[in-house]
Short mmCIF file of C-alpha atoms and ligand atoms in Angstrom, two decimals:
data_model
loop_
_atom_site.label_atom_id
_atom_site.label_comp_id
_atom_site.label_asym_id
_atom_site.label_seq_id
_atom_site.Cartn_x
_atom_site.Cartn_y
_atom_site.Cartn_z
CA UNK A 1 -16.30 25.92 0.53
CA UNK A 2 -15.91 25.99 4.26
CA UNK A 3 -16.37 22.54 5.69
CA UNK A 4 -14.45 22.13 8.92
CA UNK A 5 -11.59 19.81 8.14
CA UNK A 6 -10.62 17.08 10.53
CA UNK A 7 -7.08 16.35 11.69
CA UNK A 8 -5.27 13.26 12.90
CA UNK A 9 -4.86 13.48 16.65
CA UNK A 10 -1.14 12.79 17.08
CA UNK A 11 2.05 11.75 15.34
CA UNK A 12 1.33 8.15 16.29
CA UNK A 13 -2.06 8.47 14.61
CA UNK A 14 -0.47 9.83 11.44
CA UNK A 15 2.07 7.02 11.33
CA UNK A 16 -0.54 4.34 12.02
CA UNK A 17 -2.77 5.65 9.25
CA UNK A 18 0.07 5.97 6.74
CA UNK A 19 1.50 2.62 7.75
CA UNK A 20 -1.97 1.13 7.50
CA UNK A 21 -2.13 2.22 3.91
CA UNK A 22 1.40 1.03 3.21
CA UNK A 23 1.13 -2.36 4.85
CA UNK A 24 -0.98 -4.62 2.73
CA UNK A 25 -1.02 -7.37 0.20
CA UNK A 26 2.14 -6.04 -1.42
CA UNK A 27 4.10 -6.82 1.72
CA UNK A 28 2.55 -10.22 2.14
CA UNK A 29 2.41 -11.77 -1.28
CA UNK A 30 5.01 -10.00 -3.36
CA UNK A 31 7.83 -8.91 -1.11
CA UNK A 32 8.81 -12.30 0.40
CA UNK A 33 8.90 -13.91 -3.01
CA UNK A 34 10.88 -11.11 -4.61
CA UNK A 35 13.45 -11.28 -1.85
CA UNK A 36 13.95 -14.99 -2.33
CA UNK A 37 14.14 -14.86 -6.10
CA UNK A 38 16.20 -11.73 -6.56
CA UNK A 39 19.15 -12.08 -4.25
CA UNK A 40 18.03 -12.57 -0.64
CA UNK A 41 19.79 -10.21 1.73
CA UNK A 42 21.31 -8.41 -1.28
CA UNK A 43 17.79 -7.61 -2.53
CA UNK A 44 16.73 -6.46 0.92
CA UNK A 45 19.65 -4.00 0.90
CA UNK A 46 18.64 -2.65 -2.51
CA UNK A 47 15.05 -2.41 -1.33
CA UNK A 48 16.02 -0.44 1.76
CA UNK A 49 18.17 1.83 -0.38
CA UNK A 50 15.30 2.45 -2.83
CA UNK A 51 12.92 3.09 0.04
CA UNK A 52 15.06 5.75 1.62
CA UNK A 53 16.71 7.37 -1.40
CA UNK A 54 13.66 7.49 -3.68
CA UNK A 55 10.38 6.47 -2.09
CA UNK A 56 10.96 8.53 1.01
CA UNK A 57 11.59 11.87 -0.79
CA UNK A 58 8.64 11.12 -3.08
CA UNK A 59 6.49 10.42 -0.04
CA UNK A 60 7.59 13.77 1.41
CA UNK A 61 6.78 15.53 -1.88
CA UNK A 62 3.22 14.26 -1.71
CA UNK A 63 3.07 15.15 1.96
CA UNK A 64 4.14 18.70 1.12
CA UNK A 65 1.36 19.03 -1.46
CA UNK A 66 -1.25 17.67 0.94
CA UNK A 67 -0.34 19.56 4.05
CA UNK A 68 0.41 22.81 2.27
CA UNK A 69 -3.11 22.98 0.91
CA UNK A 70 -5.09 21.03 3.51
CA UNK A 71 -7.24 19.84 0.65
CA UNK A 72 -8.19 16.68 -1.23
CA UNK A 73 -5.95 15.70 -4.18
CA UNK A 74 -7.89 17.62 -6.84
CA UNK A 75 -8.51 20.59 -4.58
CA UNK A 76 -4.81 20.63 -3.69
CA UNK A 77 -3.69 20.89 -7.30
CA UNK A 78 -6.37 23.49 -8.03
CA UNK A 79 -4.94 25.59 -5.24
CA UNK A 80 -1.29 25.16 -6.17
CA UNK A 81 -1.53 25.39 -9.94
CA UNK A 82 -5.02 26.55 -10.90
CA UNK A 83 -6.08 26.05 -14.48
CA UNK A 84 -2.79 24.48 -15.51
CA UNK A 85 -1.79 21.09 -16.87
CA UNK A 86 -0.83 20.09 -13.32
CA UNK A 87 -4.44 19.80 -12.22
CA UNK A 88 -4.40 16.55 -14.19
CA UNK A 89 -2.20 15.20 -11.39
CA UNK A 90 -5.14 15.80 -9.08
CA UNK A 91 -7.56 13.96 -11.34
CA UNK A 92 -5.18 11.07 -11.89
CA UNK A 93 -4.71 10.88 -8.13
CA UNK A 94 -8.42 10.37 -7.65
CA UNK A 95 -8.94 7.96 -10.54
CA UNK A 96 -6.04 5.59 -9.80
CA UNK A 97 -7.20 4.60 -6.29
CA UNK A 98 -10.71 3.94 -7.62
CA UNK A 99 -9.26 1.53 -10.16
CA UNK A 100 -7.00 -0.11 -7.59
CA UNK A 101 -9.66 -0.53 -4.93
CA UNK A 102 -11.94 -2.23 -7.46
CA UNK A 103 -9.63 -5.26 -7.59
CA UNK A 104 -7.87 -4.86 -4.25
CA UNK A 105 -11.16 -5.42 -2.46
CA UNK A 106 -11.70 -8.63 -4.37
CA UNK A 107 -8.54 -9.96 -2.76
CA UNK A 108 -9.84 -8.70 0.56
CA UNK A 109 -12.95 -10.75 -0.17
CA UNK A 110 -10.95 -13.93 -0.88
CA UNK A 111 -9.21 -13.40 2.45
CA UNK A 112 -12.50 -13.22 4.34
CA UNK A 113 -13.60 -16.41 2.62
CA UNK A 114 -10.33 -18.16 3.55
CA UNK A 115 -10.61 -16.92 7.10
CA UNK A 116 -13.90 -18.80 7.41
CA UNK A 117 -12.51 -21.82 5.62
CA UNK A 118 -9.66 -21.96 8.14
CA UNK A 119 -12.03 -23.26 10.79
CA UNK A 120 -12.74 -26.43 8.85
CA UNK A 121 -9.27 -26.51 7.27
CA UNK A 122 -11.16 -27.34 4.13
CA UNK A 123 -9.93 -24.85 1.55
CA UNK A 124 -10.90 -26.74 -1.59
CA UNK A 125 -9.75 -25.47 -4.93
CA UNK A 126 -8.95 -21.77 -5.28
CA UNK A 127 -11.83 -20.11 -7.14
CA UNK A 128 -10.90 -16.48 -7.64
CA UNK A 129 -13.88 -15.53 -9.81
CA UNK A 130 -17.64 -15.93 -9.71
CA UNK A 131 -20.57 -15.31 -7.40
CA UNK A 132 -18.94 -16.31 -4.12
CA UNK A 133 -15.99 -13.92 -4.63
CA UNK A 134 -18.53 -11.25 -5.60
CA UNK A 135 -20.39 -11.78 -2.33
CA UNK A 136 -17.22 -11.53 -0.22
CA UNK A 137 -15.98 -8.59 -2.27
CA UNK A 138 -19.23 -6.81 -1.50
CA UNK A 139 -18.81 -7.50 2.21
CA UNK A 140 -15.20 -6.34 2.26
CA UNK A 141 -15.90 -3.19 0.28
CA UNK A 142 -18.94 -2.33 2.39
CA UNK A 143 -16.95 -2.70 5.63
CA UNK A 144 -14.13 -0.53 4.28
CA UNK A 145 -16.51 2.18 3.05
CA UNK A 146 -18.39 1.91 6.34
CA UNK A 147 -15.25 2.68 8.32
CA UNK A 148 -14.46 5.67 6.12
CA UNK A 149 -18.01 6.94 6.64
CA UNK A 150 -17.25 7.42 10.34
CA UNK A 151 -14.77 10.13 9.41
CA UNK A 152 -11.06 10.79 9.63
CA UNK A 153 -10.77 10.65 13.41
CA UNK A 154 -13.55 8.30 14.42
CA UNK A 155 -13.23 6.01 11.43
CA UNK A 156 -9.81 5.97 9.79
CA UNK A 157 -7.67 6.99 12.76
CA UNK A 158 -9.43 4.71 15.24
CA UNK A 159 -9.40 1.68 12.98
CA UNK A 160 -5.71 2.01 12.15
CA UNK A 161 -4.68 2.70 15.72
CA UNK A 162 -6.25 -0.56 16.80
CA UNK A 163 -5.39 -2.66 13.76
CA UNK A 164 -1.76 -1.87 13.16
CA UNK A 165 -0.48 -2.92 16.60
CA UNK A 166 -2.62 -6.06 16.41
CA UNK A 167 -1.23 -6.80 12.98
CA UNK A 168 2.35 -6.59 14.23
CA UNK A 169 1.63 -8.85 17.20
CA UNK A 170 -0.05 -11.42 14.98
CA UNK A 171 2.66 -11.49 12.36
CA UNK A 172 5.34 -11.87 15.04
CA UNK A 173 3.43 -14.78 16.60
CA UNK A 174 3.03 -16.47 13.23
CA UNK A 175 6.70 -15.86 12.47
CA UNK A 176 7.83 -17.40 15.76
CA UNK A 177 5.80 -20.47 14.98
CA UNK A 178 6.99 -20.61 11.39
CA UNK A 179 10.74 -20.33 11.98
CA UNK A 180 10.53 -23.16 14.51
CA UNK A 181 8.89 -25.63 12.14
CA UNK A 182 11.04 -28.59 11.08
CA UNK A 183 13.05 -27.71 7.99
CA UNK A 184 12.36 -23.99 8.38
CA UNK A 185 16.07 -23.32 7.97
CA UNK A 186 15.81 -23.60 4.18
CA UNK A 187 13.15 -20.90 4.10
CA UNK A 188 15.30 -18.63 6.21
CA UNK A 189 18.23 -19.18 3.88
CA UNK A 190 15.98 -18.44 0.91
CA UNK A 191 15.34 -15.01 2.41
CA UNK A 192 18.75 -14.04 3.70
CA UNK A 193 21.41 -15.74 1.61
CA UNK A 194 22.92 -12.82 -0.30
CA UNK A 195 23.43 -13.38 -4.00
CA UNK A 196 24.83 -10.25 -5.52
CA UNK A 197 24.90 -11.79 -9.00
CA UNK A 198 21.09 -11.47 -9.06
CA UNK A 199 21.25 -7.70 -8.75
CA UNK A 200 20.67 -6.51 -12.30
CA UNK A 201 19.02 -3.37 -13.63
CA UNK A 202 15.75 -5.24 -13.77
CA UNK A 203 16.00 -6.21 -10.13
CA UNK A 204 16.52 -2.61 -9.29
CA UNK A 205 13.40 -1.64 -11.25
CA UNK A 206 11.38 -4.35 -9.50
CA UNK A 207 12.60 -3.22 -6.09
CA UNK A 208 11.65 0.35 -6.83
CA UNK A 209 8.24 -0.54 -8.26
CA UNK A 210 7.52 -2.68 -5.22
CA UNK A 211 8.65 0.11 -2.93
CA UNK A 212 6.33 2.63 -4.62
CA UNK A 213 3.41 0.25 -4.45
CA UNK A 214 4.12 -0.62 -0.87
CA UNK A 215 4.38 3.00 0.22
CA UNK A 216 1.11 3.76 -1.64
CA UNK A 217 2.78 6.47 -3.71
CA UNK A 218 1.51 8.14 -6.87
CA UNK A 219 -2.19 7.78 -6.15
CA UNK A 220 -3.22 10.68 -4.01
CA UNK A 221 -3.17 8.74 -0.74
CA UNK A 222 -0.24 10.49 0.86
CA UNK A 223 -1.58 13.82 -0.43
CA UNK A 224 -4.98 13.14 1.10
CA UNK A 225 -3.79 11.71 4.42
CA UNK A 226 -1.21 14.50 4.81
CA UNK A 227 -3.93 17.06 4.35
CA UNK A 228 -5.18 15.88 7.75
CA UNK A 229 -1.79 16.45 9.39
CA UNK A 230 -1.35 19.40 11.73
CA UNK A 231 0.76 22.36 10.64
CA UNK A 232 3.26 21.87 13.44
CA UNK A 233 3.82 18.16 12.90
CA UNK A 234 7.25 17.20 11.55
CA UNK A 235 6.59 15.58 8.17
CA UNK A 236 10.01 13.97 8.02
CA UNK A 237 9.52 12.29 11.39
CA UNK A 238 6.13 10.85 10.44
CA UNK A 239 7.58 9.80 7.08
CA UNK A 240 10.48 7.94 8.67
CA UNK A 241 8.08 6.17 11.02
CA UNK A 242 5.95 5.08 8.08
CA UNK A 243 8.86 3.80 5.99
CA UNK A 244 10.29 1.86 8.92
CA UNK A 245 6.94 0.31 9.83
CA UNK A 246 6.32 -0.80 6.26
CA UNK A 247 9.84 -2.20 5.87
CA UNK A 248 9.69 -4.05 9.15
CA UNK A 249 6.33 -5.57 8.31
CA UNK A 250 7.57 -6.76 4.92
CA UNK A 251 10.52 -8.53 6.50
CA UNK A 252 8.40 -10.06 9.28
CA UNK A 253 5.89 -11.29 6.69
CA UNK A 254 8.74 -12.92 4.80
CA UNK A 255 9.87 -14.79 7.88
CA UNK A 256 6.31 -15.71 8.75
CA UNK A 257 5.59 -17.20 5.35
CA UNK A 258 8.67 -18.64 3.67
CA UNK A 259 10.00 -20.92 6.45
CA UNK A 260 6.55 -22.54 6.65
CA UNK A 261 6.42 -22.96 2.88
CA UNK A 262 9.85 -24.61 2.78
CA UNK A 263 9.07 -26.70 5.83
CA UNK A 264 6.13 -28.15 3.91
CA UNK A 265 8.46 -28.88 1.01
CA UNK A 266 6.57 -26.66 -1.42
CA UNK A 267 8.08 -24.32 -4.01
CA UNK A 268 7.44 -20.67 -3.17
CA UNK A 269 5.31 -18.59 -5.48
CA UNK A 270 4.20 -14.99 -5.82
CA UNK A 271 0.89 -13.18 -5.99
CA UNK A 272 -2.49 -14.76 -5.28
CA UNK A 273 -0.95 -18.21 -5.74
CA UNK A 274 1.21 -17.81 -2.65
CA UNK A 275 -1.55 -16.90 -0.23
CA UNK A 276 -4.51 -18.86 -1.58
CA UNK A 277 -2.86 -21.95 -3.06
CA UNK A 278 0.55 -22.53 -1.51
CA UNK A 279 -0.28 -21.59 2.07
CA UNK A 280 -3.47 -23.70 2.29
CA UNK A 281 -1.25 -26.71 1.49
CA UNK A 282 1.04 -25.69 4.31
CA UNK A 283 -1.89 -25.45 6.71
CA UNK A 284 -3.28 -28.78 5.54
CA UNK A 285 0.11 -30.38 6.13
CA UNK A 286 0.22 -28.93 9.62
CA UNK A 287 -3.33 -30.13 10.18
CA UNK A 288 -2.32 -33.78 9.69
CA UNK A 289 -0.36 -33.76 12.93
CA UNK A 290 -2.08 -31.04 14.92
CA UNK A 291 -5.41 -29.86 13.51
CA UNK A 292 -6.10 -27.45 16.34
CA UNK A 293 -2.84 -25.55 15.94
CA UNK A 294 -3.19 -25.55 12.16
CA UNK A 295 -6.67 -24.06 12.48
CA UNK A 296 -5.49 -21.36 14.86
CA UNK A 297 -2.48 -20.41 12.76
CA UNK A 298 -4.49 -20.39 9.53
CA UNK A 299 -7.32 -18.34 11.03
CA UNK A 300 -4.90 -15.82 12.55
CA UNK A 301 -3.02 -15.58 9.29
CA UNK A 302 -6.06 -14.93 7.12
CA UNK A 303 -7.45 -12.56 9.71
CA UNK A 304 -4.19 -10.59 9.43
CA UNK A 305 -4.49 -10.52 5.65
CA UNK A 306 -8.06 -9.18 5.90
CA UNK A 307 -7.02 -6.44 8.32
CA UNK A 308 -3.89 -5.50 6.36
CA UNK A 309 -5.94 -5.25 3.18
CA UNK A 310 -8.67 -3.24 4.89
CA UNK A 311 -6.34 -0.59 6.30
CA UNK A 312 -5.10 -0.15 2.71
CA UNK A 313 -8.50 -0.14 1.08
CA UNK A 314 -9.85 2.53 3.43
CA UNK A 315 -6.99 4.79 2.35
CA UNK A 316 -7.89 4.15 -1.29
CA UNK A 317 -11.54 4.99 -0.60
CA UNK A 318 -10.76 8.13 1.39
CA UNK A 319 -9.11 9.77 -1.62
CA UNK A 320 -12.36 9.76 -3.61
CA UNK A 321 -14.50 10.52 -0.58
CA UNK A 322 -12.43 13.58 0.38
CA UNK A 323 -12.82 14.83 -3.18
CA UNK A 324 -16.60 14.38 -3.24
CA UNK A 325 -17.07 15.94 0.18
CA UNK A 326 -14.92 18.99 -0.45
CA UNK A 327 -15.34 19.70 -4.12
CA UNK A 328 -18.88 18.49 -4.68
CA UNK A 329 -20.41 19.34 -1.31
CA UNK A 330 -21.64 15.83 -0.79
CA UNK A 331 -22.16 14.50 2.73
CA UNK A 332 -19.51 12.02 3.85
CA UNK A 333 -21.93 9.13 4.22
CA UNK A 334 -23.33 9.59 0.75
CA UNK A 335 -19.83 10.07 -0.69
CA UNK A 336 -18.81 6.71 0.80
CA UNK A 337 -21.85 5.10 -0.73
CA UNK A 338 -21.03 6.58 -4.13
CA UNK A 339 -17.41 5.42 -4.00
CA UNK A 340 -18.60 2.00 -2.88
CA UNK A 341 -20.98 1.73 -5.84
CA UNK A 342 -18.42 2.88 -8.40
CA UNK A 343 -15.72 0.57 -7.04
CA UNK A 344 -18.17 -2.33 -6.91
CA UNK A 345 -19.31 -1.77 -10.49
CA UNK A 346 -15.73 -1.43 -11.75
CA UNK A 347 -14.84 -4.59 -9.84
CA UNK A 348 -17.49 -6.63 -11.67
CA UNK A 349 -15.13 -6.96 -14.63
CA UNK A 350 -12.35 -8.38 -12.46
CA UNK A 351 -14.51 -10.53 -10.25
CA UNK A 352 -15.75 -12.51 -13.22
CA UNK A 353 -12.49 -12.70 -15.13
CA UNK A 354 -9.09 -13.42 -13.66
CA UNK A 355 -7.62 -12.21 -16.92
CA UNK A 356 -9.13 -8.77 -16.47
CA UNK A 357 -8.09 -8.86 -12.81
CA UNK A 358 -4.45 -9.36 -13.80
CA UNK A 359 -4.61 -6.64 -16.45
CA UNK A 360 -6.18 -4.10 -14.11
CA UNK A 361 -3.56 -4.88 -11.47
CA UNK A 362 -0.65 -4.56 -13.91
CA UNK A 363 -2.03 -1.44 -15.58
CA UNK A 364 -2.65 0.40 -12.34
CA UNK A 365 0.41 -0.68 -10.41
CA UNK A 366 2.92 -0.40 -13.26
CA UNK A 367 1.51 2.36 -15.39
CA UNK A 368 -0.91 4.65 -13.53
CA UNK A 369 1.10 4.60 -10.33
CA UNK A 370 4.46 5.28 -11.98
CA UNK A 371 2.95 8.06 -14.04
CA UNK A 372 1.46 9.59 -10.90
CA UNK A 373 4.82 9.45 -9.14
CA UNK A 374 6.51 11.06 -12.13
CA UNK A 375 4.06 13.96 -12.13
CA UNK A 376 4.50 14.43 -8.38
CA UNK A 377 8.28 14.75 -8.52
CA UNK A 378 8.21 16.96 -11.60
CA UNK A 379 5.68 19.22 -9.94
CA UNK A 380 7.42 19.54 -6.58
CA UNK A 381 10.94 19.59 -8.06
CA UNK A 382 10.36 22.00 -10.92
CA UNK A 383 7.04 23.74 -10.83
CA UNK A 384 6.08 24.45 -7.24
CA UNK A 385 7.70 27.47 -5.63
CA UNK A 386 10.84 26.16 -3.94
CA UNK A 387 10.35 28.58 -1.05
CA UNK A 388 6.93 27.11 -0.40
CA UNK A 389 8.30 23.58 -0.52
CA UNK A 390 11.03 24.51 1.94
CA UNK A 391 8.63 26.26 4.24
CA UNK A 392 6.31 23.28 4.35
CA UNK A 393 8.97 20.66 4.88
CA UNK A 394 10.86 22.67 7.48
CA UNK A 395 7.79 24.07 9.26
CA UNK A 396 8.83 27.59 8.41
CA UNK A 397 12.54 26.95 8.95
CA UNK A 398 12.29 25.39 12.40
CA UNK A 399 12.96 21.70 11.63
CA UNK A 400 14.73 19.58 8.99
CA UNK A 401 16.61 22.57 7.61
CA UNK A 402 19.82 20.56 7.23
CA UNK A 403 18.32 17.86 5.07
CA UNK A 404 16.26 20.10 2.83
CA UNK A 405 19.05 20.47 0.27
CA UNK A 406 19.49 16.71 -0.09
CA UNK A 407 15.74 16.19 -0.27
CA UNK A 408 15.31 18.77 -2.97
CA UNK A 409 18.22 17.45 -5.02
CA UNK A 410 16.75 13.95 -4.95
CA UNK A 411 13.30 15.18 -5.94
CA UNK A 412 14.49 17.52 -8.62
CA UNK A 413 17.10 15.39 -10.37
CA UNK A 414 17.47 11.83 -9.15
CA UNK A 415 13.82 10.85 -8.81
CA UNK A 416 12.55 12.09 -12.20
CA UNK A 417 15.37 10.40 -14.11
CA UNK A 418 14.96 7.13 -12.26
CA UNK A 419 11.19 7.10 -12.43
CA UNK A 420 11.18 8.02 -16.10
CA UNK A 421 13.56 5.15 -16.81
CA UNK A 422 11.26 2.73 -15.02
CA UNK A 423 8.20 4.15 -16.70
CA UNK A 424 9.70 3.62 -20.13
CA UNK A 425 11.00 0.18 -19.19
CA UNK A 426 7.50 -0.80 -18.05
CA UNK A 427 6.03 0.46 -21.31
CA UNK A 428 8.51 -1.37 -23.48
CA UNK A 429 8.71 -4.66 -21.57
N1 LIG B 501 0.48 -0.40 -0.13
C1 LIG B 501 -0.45 -1.47 -0.25
C2 LIG B 501 0.23 -2.80 -0.22
O1 LIG B 501 1.41 -2.92 -0.11
C3 LIG B 501 -1.20 -1.46 -1.52
C4 LIG B 501 -1.80 -0.23 -1.86
C5 LIG B 501 -1.54 0.24 -3.06
C6 LIG B 501 -2.61 0.42 -1.00
C7 LIG B 501 -2.06 1.38 -3.42
C8 LIG B 501 -3.13 1.56 -1.33
C9 LIG B 501 -2.84 2.04 -2.54
O2 LIG B 501 -0.44 -3.78 -0.33
#
C-alpha cells in the first residue's frame, strides 16, 4: 500500500525517541539494585562492556532491518524474506510488545497513583492489584495511546523531545539532593565499591539480560523506530547516542535512589518493592523533619517515573500501531484504540493477580525478548544479504566503513553464541 510514511525530523529526534524507549523502569528499579548486589563498579564495567560489545551491534542489526525496508516489523520481514520462516520474527516482534505493554502500563498506573499520594505524603500500604490500579492503568494506557495517535512527528517525536531533557534535569536534581543527605556515603559505596569476586557467569548473564531489556531489543521497537529514520542519517551515530543516554540515565538513577535509601537506614531492594515500598519510607522519613521538601522530592520523583515509563510504553504501542496502519489499512487513530483495547484486556489478568504479573514479566523479558534477539542476529548475520547489510549500515559506503567488519563479526559469531547460552540458561534455571 502507499501510505506516506513519516520520518523523525533530526538526529536529535531519533536519539530522543530511542532513548525514550530505552530509559524506563528497567533503569530505575532494576539497574541500581543489580549494581549494588553484583559487584558495584565492577558490575558497571561489565554492563558497559555488554552494552557496547553485544547490545549495540544487536541494536544496529534491528536498525538495519527497519531502515532498509522503511516498514513496520511484520512488513519489514515480509519484504526481506517473503514467505520464509523469518517472517515469524516479524510476528514475534509485534506480539512481544503487546504482552509487555499490558503489564508495563500497570506500573505506569501505580506511578501516577503515587505521584498524587506524594502531595499528602500518605502512601499507605502498597496495593498493586485491584480496582484502583485498574483505574490508573486505564489512564496511563489511554494517555500513551493518545500520544501515539498524534503520529510519529507530532506525537512520538514531540513528546520525547520535551520529556527526555526534563527527565535528565529532574534525575540530576534528585541525585544532588540524595547524595547530600546524611549517611548518603554508604549508598554511594554500595554503588561504586568494586568487588570482582561477584563477577560470575550468572552476573554476566544478568548484565546482558538487563542491557537487552534496557535497550528495548528483541521486540520490534528498534525496527519500527528505525523505519522512520532518514536514509542519509548515520545509524551508528544515533545508536551511540542512544546507548550513552541510557547508560548515563541508569547511573544517575542509581545515585538518585541508593544514597537516599541508605541514608534512611533501609535495606535496598529490587523491582516494584524498591519504588513503591522502600522509597515511600524514605520520603516519610524525610517528611518528619521537612515535609515540604519531602513532598517536592517525592512528587518530582514519581513524576519522573511516570514520564520515563510513558516514553517506553509509547514505543511499545507504536510497534502494533505501525503494523495495523500499514498492513491492515487501518487509520492511525483507530489502530491506537485497538492496541489500547487489546493491551487493556491482556492487562486484566495482571492487574488482578500479582502472581500473573510476575509471570508475564519474567516470560516476556527473559524468554520472548531473548528469543527475539536471537532471531534478529541469526537473520542479519546469516540470512540477510551481507552486501545489503553493509550498504545500509555504511550509507552506501560513505560512513562507518572501517567498523563494518567488527560489527559483522560480532553479529555473526559472538552475539548468537552468547545469546543462545543465555536463552538456554534462562530456560533451565
Ligand atoms: N527499556 C525499558 C526500560 O528499561 C523497558 C522496555 C522494555 C521498553 C521493552 C520497551 C520495551 O524500562
